[in-house]
PDB file of C-alpha atoms in Angstrom:
ATOM      1  CA  MET A   1      80.193 -75.038  20.098  1.00  0.00           C
ATOM      2  CA  ASP A   2      81.967 -78.158  20.222  1.00  0.00           C
ATOM      3  CA  ILE A   3      84.088 -78.129  23.643  1.00  0.00           C
ATOM      4  CA  ARG A   4      86.855 -80.572  22.149  1.00  0.00           C
ATOM      5  CA  THR A   5      87.191 -78.198  19.313  1.00  0.00           C
ATOM      6  CA  ASN A   6      87.097 -75.229  21.594  1.00  0.00           C
ATOM      7  CA  ARG A   7      89.871 -76.826  23.236  1.00  0.00           C
ATOM      8  CA  SER A   8      91.595 -78.109  20.860  1.00  0.00           C
ATOM      9  CA  SER A   9      92.164 -75.107  18.940  1.00  0.00           C
ATOM     10  CA  ARG A  10      93.203 -73.376  22.310  1.00  0.00           C
ATOM     11  CA  ILE A  11      95.823 -76.242  22.371  1.00  0.00           C
ATOM     12  CA  TRP A  12      96.741 -74.988  18.858  1.00  0.00           C
ATOM     13  CA  ARG A  13      97.338 -71.436  19.506  1.00  0.00           C
ATOM     14  CA  LEU A  14      99.504 -71.968  22.776  1.00  0.00           C
ATOM     15  CA  GLY A  15     101.371 -74.043  20.439  1.00  0.00           C
ATOM     16  CA  VAL A  16     101.996 -71.381  17.937  1.00  0.00           C
ATOM     17  CA  ILE A  17     102.751 -69.116  20.522  1.00  0.00           C
ATOM     18  CA  GLY A  18     105.504 -71.854  21.896  1.00  0.00           C
ATOM     19  CA  ASP A  19     106.628 -71.714  17.985  1.00  0.00           C
ATOM     20  CA  ILE A  20     106.771 -67.989  17.872  1.00  0.00           C
ATOM     21  CA  LEU A  21     108.793 -67.775  21.838  1.00  0.00           C
ATOM     22  CA  ASP A  22     111.201 -70.452  20.281  1.00  0.00           C
ATOM     23  CA  ARG A  23     112.037 -68.418  17.339  1.00  0.00           C
ATOM     24  CA  VAL A  24     112.267 -65.334  19.239  1.00  0.00           C
ATOM     25  CA  SER A  25     114.495 -66.812  22.050  1.00  0.00           C
ATOM     26  CA  GLY A  26     117.028 -68.591  19.239  1.00  0.00           C
ATOM     27  CA  ILE A  27     117.074 -65.379  17.704  1.00  0.00           C
ATOM     28  CA  PHE A  28     118.358 -63.844  20.476  1.00  0.00           C
ATOM     29  CA  ASP A  29     120.899 -66.350  21.424  1.00  0.00           C
ATOM     30  CA  LEU A  30     122.379 -65.773  17.927  1.00  0.00           C
ATOM     31  CA  LEU A  31     122.259 -61.868  18.745  1.00  0.00           C
ATOM     32  CA  ALA A  32     123.819 -62.680  22.177  1.00  0.00           C
ATOM     33  CA  THR A  33     126.040 -65.285  20.762  1.00  0.00           C
ATOM     34  CA  THR A  34     127.227 -62.400  17.845  1.00  0.00           C
ATOM     35  CA  ALA A  35     128.168 -59.924  20.481  1.00  0.00           C
ATOM     36  CA  TRP A  36     130.114 -61.948  22.581  1.00  0.00           C
ATOM     37  CA  ILE A  37     132.281 -62.825  20.021  1.00  0.00           C
ATOM     38  CA  LEU A  38     132.771 -59.780  18.740  1.00  0.00           C
ATOM     39  CA  GLY A  39     133.634 -58.396  22.162  1.00  0.00           C
ATOM     40  CA  GLU A  40     136.036 -61.374  22.545  1.00  0.00           C
ATOM     41  CA  LYS A  41     138.145 -59.947  19.617  1.00  0.00           C
TER      42      LYS A  41
END
């Protein structure tokens, strides 16, 4: 197996994980903001 393809696939996997984490944190931000707005009323 070529070392370069192995490294790039690992970087790609990290990128996918980072993407998922970004989405999850975005959802949590949305929930926190919604809870805060509801709590303010």
